[in-house]
Amino acid sequence: RRELDSLGREKTIVLALAIQLFIAAFSSFLLVGLVSLYDPASAPGGDVDVGVAGNASADLVSAIDGEGAWNLVEYESVPLARADFSAGRVDAAFIAIRGADGRVNVEAVVPDESVRSTVIVVQVRDALSAYERERRGELSARLTNDPLAVPEVPDVPPTFGFTYTVLLPLLLFLPAFISGSVAADTITEEIDAGTLELLRVTPLSPTAIVDGKMAAMVAIAPAQAAAWLLLLRANGTVVANPLVLLAIVTAAAALLVATGAGLALALRDRRSTQLVYSLGVLVVFVTAALLPESPPNTVARLAIGSPQPSTYLIAAGYVAAGLVAVLVVRALVPRYVGE
């Protein structure tokens, strides 16, 4: 209770809450600008001029014309298309050559460095994907046996991917990261002020004192995450498996809080503790991103309602890791604080 009462005076946690509240409450508004960074093709003014040349240019134009945010310009020869690209009259160029075996090889020429390079590359990728689907369907019609039908590409807005793969993991894991940082601060402040020794005169053991500090910091993370899920739902973002997501947040908070508390007890200095904690968390997240299913992917799979059996096993692994981290810190308290 003492730790929870003191949170209102912690400028770090209050500011972090305000930032997260702003992101969650106005997520629909923020998506307009943030999705432009996540998917440049969704930004206004995304149309690009693409020159098309080669002996298969007619087929390429008929397949992709009107399919996306690109304007196709046909050229009679490849040198003319390359010259206009070099002069900046077109943003990109497709050189479509049909070989003797009937295969079409498309060479895409895009600018090396430009402010719009990312947008152009995205549009070129989409154009080539559309042409590939068209050719696959055309060639499949010549087969004697009916192949599997080419699936239709769903019309999914870019906000969908951004919300579930970027925004939601950010709102869920940020409280856990902050909880670990605040836990390290509270313990180092007690050590610096000498009040940790005074607390030992109470009936509580040092392990119980650290338990109370860790429990308070762990508890606020799922509480924040639950509030963000409710705000996202109010904005029209439906999140599946909320209880499993909150369990992952609690496990991540337990792991990070235990890490922060353990470092604070071992280093006993606020600056050193925060530096090592930040670097350690960075290493953990980079390492986790190398897993077959990274934490953001696990959250995204659960949130959209398409988890695999392995997803639940990974979530259980996070819970186990958090529990082990807490038990390890509890075992180390007598060594650094005494009985």
GROMACS .gro file of C-alpha atoms in nm:
model
  339
    1ARG     CA    1   0.000   0.000   0.000
    2ARG     CA    2   0.286   0.233   0.080
    3GLU     CA    3   0.442   0.177  -0.262
    4LEU     CA    4   0.112   0.226  -0.445
    5ASP     CA    5   0.044   0.547  -0.252
    6SER     CA    6   0.384   0.684  -0.348
    7LEU     CA    7   0.329   0.625  -0.721
    8GLY     CA    8   0.121   0.940  -0.748
    9ARG     CA    9   0.431   1.143  -0.656
   10GLU     CA   10   0.656   0.963  -0.906
   11LYS     CA   11   0.702   1.201  -1.198
   12THR     CA   12   0.837   0.922  -1.421
   13ILE     CA   13   0.536   0.696  -1.384
   14VAL     CA   14   0.285   0.981  -1.406
   15LEU     CA   15   0.441   1.111  -1.728
   16ALA     CA   16   0.455   0.761  -1.872
   17LEU     CA   17   0.089   0.706  -1.787
   18ALA     CA   18  -0.004   1.032  -1.955
   19ILE     CA   19   0.185   0.939  -2.272
   20GLN     CA   20   0.031   0.591  -2.289
   21LEU     CA   21  -0.315   0.730  -2.216
   22PHE     CA   22  -0.276   0.977  -2.502
   23ILE     CA   23  -0.165   0.703  -2.743
   24ALA     CA   24  -0.446   0.466  -2.646
   25ALA     CA   25  -0.725   0.721  -2.619
   26PHE     CA   26  -0.644   0.888  -2.951
   27SER     CA   27  -0.515   0.581  -3.136
   28SER     CA   28  -0.761   0.628  -3.422
   29PHE     CA   29  -0.641   0.984  -3.476
   30LEU     CA   30  -0.274   0.896  -3.443
   31LEU     CA   31  -0.304   0.613  -3.695
   32VAL     CA   32  -0.353   0.867  -3.973
   33GLY     CA   33   0.004   0.993  -3.933
   34LEU     CA   34   0.178   0.690  -3.787
   35VAL     CA   35   0.055   0.447  -4.054
   36SER     CA   36   0.220   0.670  -4.314
   37LEU     CA   37   0.552   0.580  -4.150
   38TYR     CA   38   0.460   0.213  -4.110
   39ASP     CA   39   0.325   0.177  -4.468
   40PRO     CA   40   0.442   0.466  -4.691
   41ALA     CA   41   0.209   0.357  -4.969
   42SER     CA   42  -0.089   0.459  -4.755
   43ALA     CA   43   0.028   0.820  -4.736
   44PRO     CA   44  -0.146   1.084  -4.949
   45GLY     CA   45   0.025   1.148  -5.277
   46GLY     CA   46   0.146   0.790  -5.303
   47ASP     CA   47   0.094   0.765  -5.682
   48VAL     CA   48   0.412   0.706  -5.880
   49ASP     CA   49   0.478   0.725  -6.254
   50VAL     CA   50   0.625   0.402  -6.390
   51GLY     CA   51   0.768   0.365  -6.740
   52VAL     CA   52   0.712   0.027  -6.910
   53ALA     CA   53   0.915  -0.105  -7.204
   54GLY     CA   54   1.012  -0.435  -7.361
   55ASN     CA   55   0.844  -0.696  -7.582
   56ALA     CA   56   0.613  -0.802  -7.296
   57SER     CA   57   0.519  -0.451  -7.190
   58ALA     CA   58   0.165  -0.480  -7.330
   59ASP     CA   59   0.090  -0.784  -7.114
   60LEU     CA   60   0.236  -0.614  -6.809
   61VAL     CA   61   0.029  -0.300  -6.863
   62SER     CA   62  -0.294  -0.492  -6.917
   63ALA     CA   63  -0.234  -0.693  -6.599
   64ILE     CA   64  -0.154  -0.415  -6.353
   65ASP     CA   65  -0.308  -0.100  -6.504
   66GLY     CA   66  -0.561   0.040  -6.259
   67GLU     CA   67  -0.470  -0.212  -5.986
   68GLY     CA   68  -0.283   0.028  -5.759
   69ALA     CA   69  -0.151   0.377  -5.698
   70TRP     CA   70   0.075   0.387  -6.003
   71ASN     CA   71   0.050   0.555  -6.343
   72LEU     CA   72   0.192   0.347  -6.628
   73VAL     CA   73   0.368   0.510  -6.922
   74GLU     CA   74   0.444   0.285  -7.222
   75TYR     CA   75   0.764   0.331  -7.425
   76GLU     CA   76   0.850   0.196  -7.767
   77SER     CA   77   1.202   0.100  -7.667
   78VAL     CA   78   1.400   0.018  -7.356
   79PRO     CA   79   1.656   0.300  -7.406
   80LEU     CA   80   1.378   0.561  -7.413
   81ALA     CA   81   1.236   0.431  -7.084
   82ARG     CA   82   1.578   0.432  -6.920
   83ALA     CA   83   1.650   0.783  -7.052
   84ASP     CA   84   1.326   0.923  -6.909
   85PHE     CA   85   1.399   0.752  -6.578
   86SER     CA   86   1.746   0.904  -6.567
   87ALA     CA   87   1.598   1.245  -6.651
   88GLY     CA   88   1.343   1.215  -6.370
   89ARG     CA   89   1.037   1.216  -6.595
   90VAL     CA   90   0.922   0.885  -6.445
   91ASP     CA   91   0.975   0.761  -6.091
   92ALA     CA   92   1.057   0.401  -6.186
   93ALA     CA   93   1.079   0.175  -6.489
   94PHE     CA   94   0.977  -0.181  -6.575
   95ILE     CA   95   1.169  -0.362  -6.846
   96ALA     CA   96   0.952  -0.664  -6.937
   97ILE     CA   97   1.121  -0.916  -7.169
   98ARG     CA   98   0.956  -1.239  -7.284
   99GLY     CA   99   1.206  -1.518  -7.348
  100ALA     CA  100   1.193  -1.798  -7.601
  101ASP     CA  101   1.044  -2.034  -7.342
  102GLY     CA  102   0.754  -1.795  -7.278
  103ARG     CA  103   0.876  -1.675  -6.940
  104VAL     CA  104   0.859  -1.306  -6.872
  105ASN     CA  105   1.149  -1.143  -6.690
  106VAL     CA  106   1.069  -0.802  -6.542
  107GLU     CA  107   1.355  -0.576  -6.440
  108ALA     CA  108   1.250  -0.302  -6.200
  109VAL     CA  109   1.456   0.018  -6.202
  110VAL     CA  110   1.405   0.241  -5.898
  111PRO     CA  111   1.590   0.547  -5.766
  112ASP     CA  112   1.890   0.475  -5.548
  113GLU     CA  113   1.841   0.762  -5.305
  114SER     CA  114   1.541   0.988  -5.283
  115VAL     CA  115   1.288   1.117  -5.033
  116ARG     CA  116   1.020   0.916  -5.214
  117SER     CA  117   1.232   0.605  -5.263
  118THR     CA  118   1.049   0.407  -4.996
  119VAL     CA  119   0.708   0.488  -5.142
  120ILE     CA  120   0.827   0.401  -5.492
  121VAL     CA  121   0.977   0.069  -5.382
  122VAL     CA  122   0.654  -0.026  -5.206
  123GLN     CA  123   0.447   0.056  -5.515
  124VAL     CA  124   0.685  -0.136  -5.742
  125ARG     CA  125   0.662  -0.438  -5.511
  126ASP     CA  126   0.283  -0.427  -5.520
  127ALA     CA  127   0.280  -0.392  -5.899
  128LEU     CA  128   0.507  -0.692  -5.947
  129SER     CA  129   0.299  -0.896  -5.702
  130ALA     CA  130  -0.017  -0.812  -5.899
  131TYR     CA  131   0.150  -0.914  -6.226
  132GLU     CA  132   0.273  -1.239  -6.072
  133ARG     CA  133  -0.080  -1.328  -5.962
  134GLU     CA  134  -0.211  -1.247  -6.310
  135ARG     CA  135   0.052  -1.463  -6.482
  136ARG     CA  136   0.000  -1.749  -6.236
  137GLY     CA  137  -0.372  -1.752  -6.306
  138GLU     CA  138  -0.316  -1.729  -6.683
  139LEU     CA  139  -0.067  -2.017  -6.693
  140SER     CA  140  -0.278  -2.230  -6.459
  141ALA     CA  141  -0.565  -2.213  -6.710
  142ARG     CA  142  -0.351  -2.408  -6.962
  143LEU     CA  143  -0.305  -2.709  -6.737
  144THR     CA  144  -0.497  -3.030  -6.805
  145ASN     CA  145  -0.568  -3.084  -6.436
  146ASP     CA  146  -0.735  -2.815  -6.234
  147PRO     CA  147  -0.482  -2.678  -5.982
  148LEU     CA  148  -0.565  -2.516  -5.655
  149ALA     CA  149  -0.732  -2.183  -5.712
  150VAL     CA  150  -0.517  -1.877  -5.663
  151PRO     CA  151  -0.653  -1.718  -5.345
  152GLU     CA  152  -0.786  -1.368  -5.361
  153VAL     CA  153  -0.575  -1.110  -5.184
  154PRO     CA  154  -0.784  -0.968  -4.899
  155ASP     CA  155  -0.833  -0.595  -4.898
  156VAL     CA  156  -0.684  -0.526  -4.556
  157PRO     CA  157  -0.627  -0.162  -4.461
  158PRO     CA  158  -0.275  -0.075  -4.346
  159THR     CA  159  -0.417   0.035  -4.011
  160PHE     CA  160  -0.496  -0.329  -3.932
  161GLY     CA  161  -0.136  -0.444  -3.944
  162PHE     CA  162  -0.008  -0.135  -3.766
  163THR     CA  163  -0.260  -0.162  -3.484
  164TYR     CA  164  -0.198  -0.526  -3.401
  165THR     CA  165   0.174  -0.555  -3.474
  166VAL     CA  166   0.303  -0.216  -3.354
  167LEU     CA  167   0.053  -0.019  -3.147
  168LEU     CA  168  -0.085  -0.300  -2.932
  169PRO     CA  169   0.253  -0.458  -2.838
  170LEU     CA  170   0.381  -0.108  -2.757
  171LEU     CA  171   0.094  -0.037  -2.518
  172LEU     CA  172   0.121  -0.380  -2.354
  173PHE     CA  173   0.497  -0.403  -2.304
  174LEU     CA  174   0.567  -0.039  -2.219
  175PRO     CA  175   0.399  -0.061  -1.875
  176ALA     CA  176   0.611  -0.366  -1.793
  177PHE     CA  177   0.931  -0.186  -1.891
  178ILE     CA  178   0.835   0.118  -1.682
  179SER     CA  179   0.744  -0.100  -1.384
  180GLY     CA  180   1.092  -0.253  -1.385
  181SER     CA  181   1.254   0.088  -1.401
  182VAL     CA  182   1.042   0.226  -1.116
  183ALA     CA  183   1.110  -0.084  -0.903
  184ALA     CA  184   1.483  -0.027  -0.943
  185ASP     CA  185   1.437   0.340  -0.847
  186THR     CA  186   1.235   0.268  -0.533
  187ILE     CA  187   1.490   0.023  -0.397
  188THR     CA  188   1.795   0.236  -0.477
  189GLU     CA  189   1.624   0.539  -0.319
  190GLU     CA  190   1.563   0.338  -0.001
  191ILE     CA  191   1.930   0.238   0.000
  192ASP     CA  192   2.056   0.592  -0.069
  193ALA     CA  193   1.836   0.744   0.202
  194GLY     CA  194   1.916   0.470   0.450
  195THR     CA  195   1.546   0.395   0.502
  196LEU     CA  196   1.584   0.034   0.394
  197GLU     CA  197   1.772  -0.031   0.717
  198LEU     CA  198   1.498   0.146   0.913
  199LEU     CA  199   1.234  -0.076   0.754
  200ARG     CA  200   1.411  -0.377   0.897
  201VAL     CA  201   1.296  -0.279   1.247
  202THR     CA  202   0.938  -0.356   1.142
  203PRO     CA  203   0.795  -0.709   1.181
  204LEU     CA  204   0.854  -0.758   0.808
  205SER     CA  205   1.158  -0.947   0.689
  206PRO     CA  206   1.382  -0.796   0.417
  207THR     CA  207   1.243  -1.052   0.174
  208ALA     CA  208   0.887  -0.944   0.256
  209ILE     CA  209   0.983  -0.577   0.208
  210VAL     CA  210   1.125  -0.648  -0.137
  211ASP     CA  211   0.823  -0.867  -0.213
  212GLY     CA  212   0.594  -0.574  -0.137
  213LYS     CA  213   0.787  -0.339  -0.364
  214MET     CA  214   0.793  -0.592  -0.649
  215ALA     CA  215   0.426  -0.686  -0.607
  216ALA     CA  216   0.317  -0.321  -0.628
  217MET     CA  217   0.518  -0.261  -0.945
  218VAL     CA  218   0.399  -0.583  -1.108
  219ALA     CA  219   0.034  -0.511  -1.025
  220ILE     CA  220   0.021  -0.175  -1.203
  221ALA     CA  221   0.135  -0.320  -1.539
  222PRO     CA  222  -0.168  -0.543  -1.615
  223ALA     CA  223  -0.394  -0.272  -1.469
  224GLN     CA  224  -0.257  -0.026  -1.725
  225ALA     CA  225  -0.276  -0.284  -2.003
  226ALA     CA  226  -0.640  -0.360  -1.921
  227ALA     CA  227  -0.721   0.012  -1.936
  228TRP     CA  228  -0.550   0.044  -2.275
  229LEU     CA  229  -0.743  -0.256  -2.410
  230LEU     CA  230  -1.069  -0.097  -2.300
  231LEU     CA  231  -0.975   0.233  -2.464
  232LEU     CA  232  -0.878   0.058  -2.787
  233ARG     CA  233  -1.208  -0.129  -2.786
  234ALA     CA  234  -1.390   0.202  -2.738
  235ASN     CA  235  -1.207   0.323  -3.050
  236GLY     CA  236  -1.334   0.023  -3.246
  237THR     CA  237  -1.029  -0.205  -3.215
  238VAL     CA  238  -1.145  -0.550  -3.105
  239VAL     CA  239  -0.878  -0.751  -2.922
  240ALA     CA  240  -0.921  -1.127  -2.880
  241ASN     CA  241  -0.784  -1.335  -2.590
  242PRO     CA  242  -0.754  -1.041  -2.347
  243LEU     CA  243  -0.694  -1.265  -2.044
  244VAL     CA  244  -0.400  -1.440  -2.210
  245LEU     CA  245  -0.258  -1.103  -2.314
  246LEU     CA  246  -0.286  -0.974  -1.959
  247ALA     CA  247  -0.111  -1.289  -1.836
  248ILE     CA  248   0.177  -1.218  -2.075
  249VAL     CA  249   0.193  -0.857  -1.955
  250THR     CA  250   0.200  -0.972  -1.594
  251ALA     CA  251   0.476  -1.222  -1.673
  252ALA     CA  252   0.680  -0.958  -1.857
  253ALA     CA  253   0.632  -0.717  -1.568
  254ALA     CA  254   0.741  -0.982  -1.317
  255LEU     CA  255   1.051  -1.057  -1.522
  256LEU     CA  256   1.149  -0.692  -1.565
  257VAL     CA  257   1.061  -0.589  -1.210
  258ALA     CA  258   1.265  -0.877  -1.072
  259THR     CA  259   1.553  -0.774  -1.299
  260GLY     CA  260   1.535  -0.413  -1.182
  261ALA     CA  261   1.507  -0.510  -0.816
  262GLY     CA  262   1.795  -0.757  -0.841
  263LEU     CA  263   2.021  -0.502  -1.007
  264ALA     CA  264   1.928  -0.241  -0.746
  265LEU     CA  265   2.017  -0.476  -0.460
  266ALA     CA  266   2.344  -0.576  -0.624
  267LEU     CA  267   2.465  -0.237  -0.753
  268ARG     CA  268   2.305  -0.013  -0.484
  269ASP     CA  269   2.344   0.294  -0.706
  270ARG     CA  270   2.063   0.452  -0.906
  271ARG     CA  271   2.260   0.559  -1.213
  272SER     CA  272   2.447   0.232  -1.249
  273THR     CA  273   2.130   0.034  -1.193
  274GLN     CA  274   1.929   0.224  -1.453
  275LEU     CA  275   2.209   0.201  -1.709
  276VAL     CA  276   2.256  -0.173  -1.668
  277TYR     CA  277   1.878  -0.225  -1.656
  278SER     CA  278   1.820  -0.035  -1.982
  279LEU     CA  279   2.102  -0.216  -2.162
  280GLY     CA  280   1.984  -0.549  -2.025
  281VAL     CA  281   1.625  -0.494  -2.138
  282LEU     CA  282   1.751  -0.393  -2.481
  283VAL     CA  283   1.953  -0.715  -2.507
  284VAL     CA  284   1.653  -0.919  -2.391
  285PHE     CA  285   1.420  -0.768  -2.651
  286VAL     CA  286   1.675  -0.808  -2.930
  287THR     CA  287   1.730  -1.170  -2.830
  288ALA     CA  288   1.354  -1.232  -2.808
  289ALA     CA  289   1.311  -1.089  -3.159
  290LEU     CA  290   1.533  -1.373  -3.288
  291LEU     CA  291   1.297  -1.639  -3.156
  292PRO     CA  292   1.075  -1.829  -3.402
  293GLU     CA  293   0.786  -1.625  -3.262
  294SER     CA  294   0.889  -1.295  -3.106
  295PRO     CA  295   0.685  -1.136  -2.824
  296PRO     CA  296   0.517  -0.880  -3.058
  297ASN     CA  297   0.420  -1.164  -3.292
  298THR     CA  298   0.277  -1.362  -3.001
  299VAL     CA  299   0.071  -1.062  -2.893
  300ALA     CA  300  -0.046  -0.999  -3.251
  301ARG     CA  301  -0.150  -1.362  -3.304
  302LEU     CA  302  -0.348  -1.365  -2.981
  303ALA     CA  303  -0.504  -1.023  -3.042
  304ILE     CA  304  -0.637  -1.107  -3.390
  305GLY     CA  305  -0.768  -1.444  -3.271
  306SER     CA  306  -0.540  -1.674  -3.474
  307PRO     CA  307  -0.298  -1.827  -3.222
  308GLN     CA  308  -0.120  -2.155  -3.291
  309PRO     CA  309  -0.075  -2.422  -3.022
  310SER     CA  310   0.286  -2.307  -2.998
  311THR     CA  311   0.163  -1.955  -2.920
  312TYR     CA  312   0.006  -2.073  -2.595
  313LEU     CA  313   0.322  -2.267  -2.511
  314ILE     CA  314   0.531  -1.954  -2.563
  315ALA     CA  315   0.291  -1.755  -2.345
  316ALA     CA  316   0.325  -2.022  -2.075
  317GLY     CA  317   0.703  -1.995  -2.112
  318TYR     CA  318   0.685  -1.620  -2.044
  319VAL     CA  319   0.483  -1.686  -1.729
  320ALA     CA  320   0.735  -1.945  -1.614
  321ALA     CA  321   1.028  -1.709  -1.684
  322GLY     CA  322   0.865  -1.433  -1.480
  323LEU     CA  323   0.801  -1.666  -1.188
  324VAL     CA  324   1.159  -1.798  -1.194
  325ALA     CA  325   1.298  -1.443  -1.201
  326VAL     CA  326   1.096  -1.346  -0.892
  327LEU     CA  327   1.205  -1.658  -0.704
  328VAL     CA  328   1.570  -1.593  -0.789
  329VAL     CA  329   1.554  -1.235  -0.657
  330ARG     CA  330   1.378  -1.350  -0.338
  331ALA     CA  331   1.656  -1.602  -0.282
  332LEU     CA  332   1.921  -1.331  -0.329
  333VAL     CA  333   1.767  -1.077  -0.086
  334PRO     CA  334   1.932  -1.225   0.229
  335ARG     CA  335   2.268  -1.213   0.057
  336TYR     CA  336   2.253  -0.839  -0.019
  337VAL     CA  337   2.027  -0.710   0.260
  338GLY     CA  338   2.058  -0.967   0.534
  339GLU     CA  339   1.796  -1.146   0.739
   0.00000   0.00000   0.00000
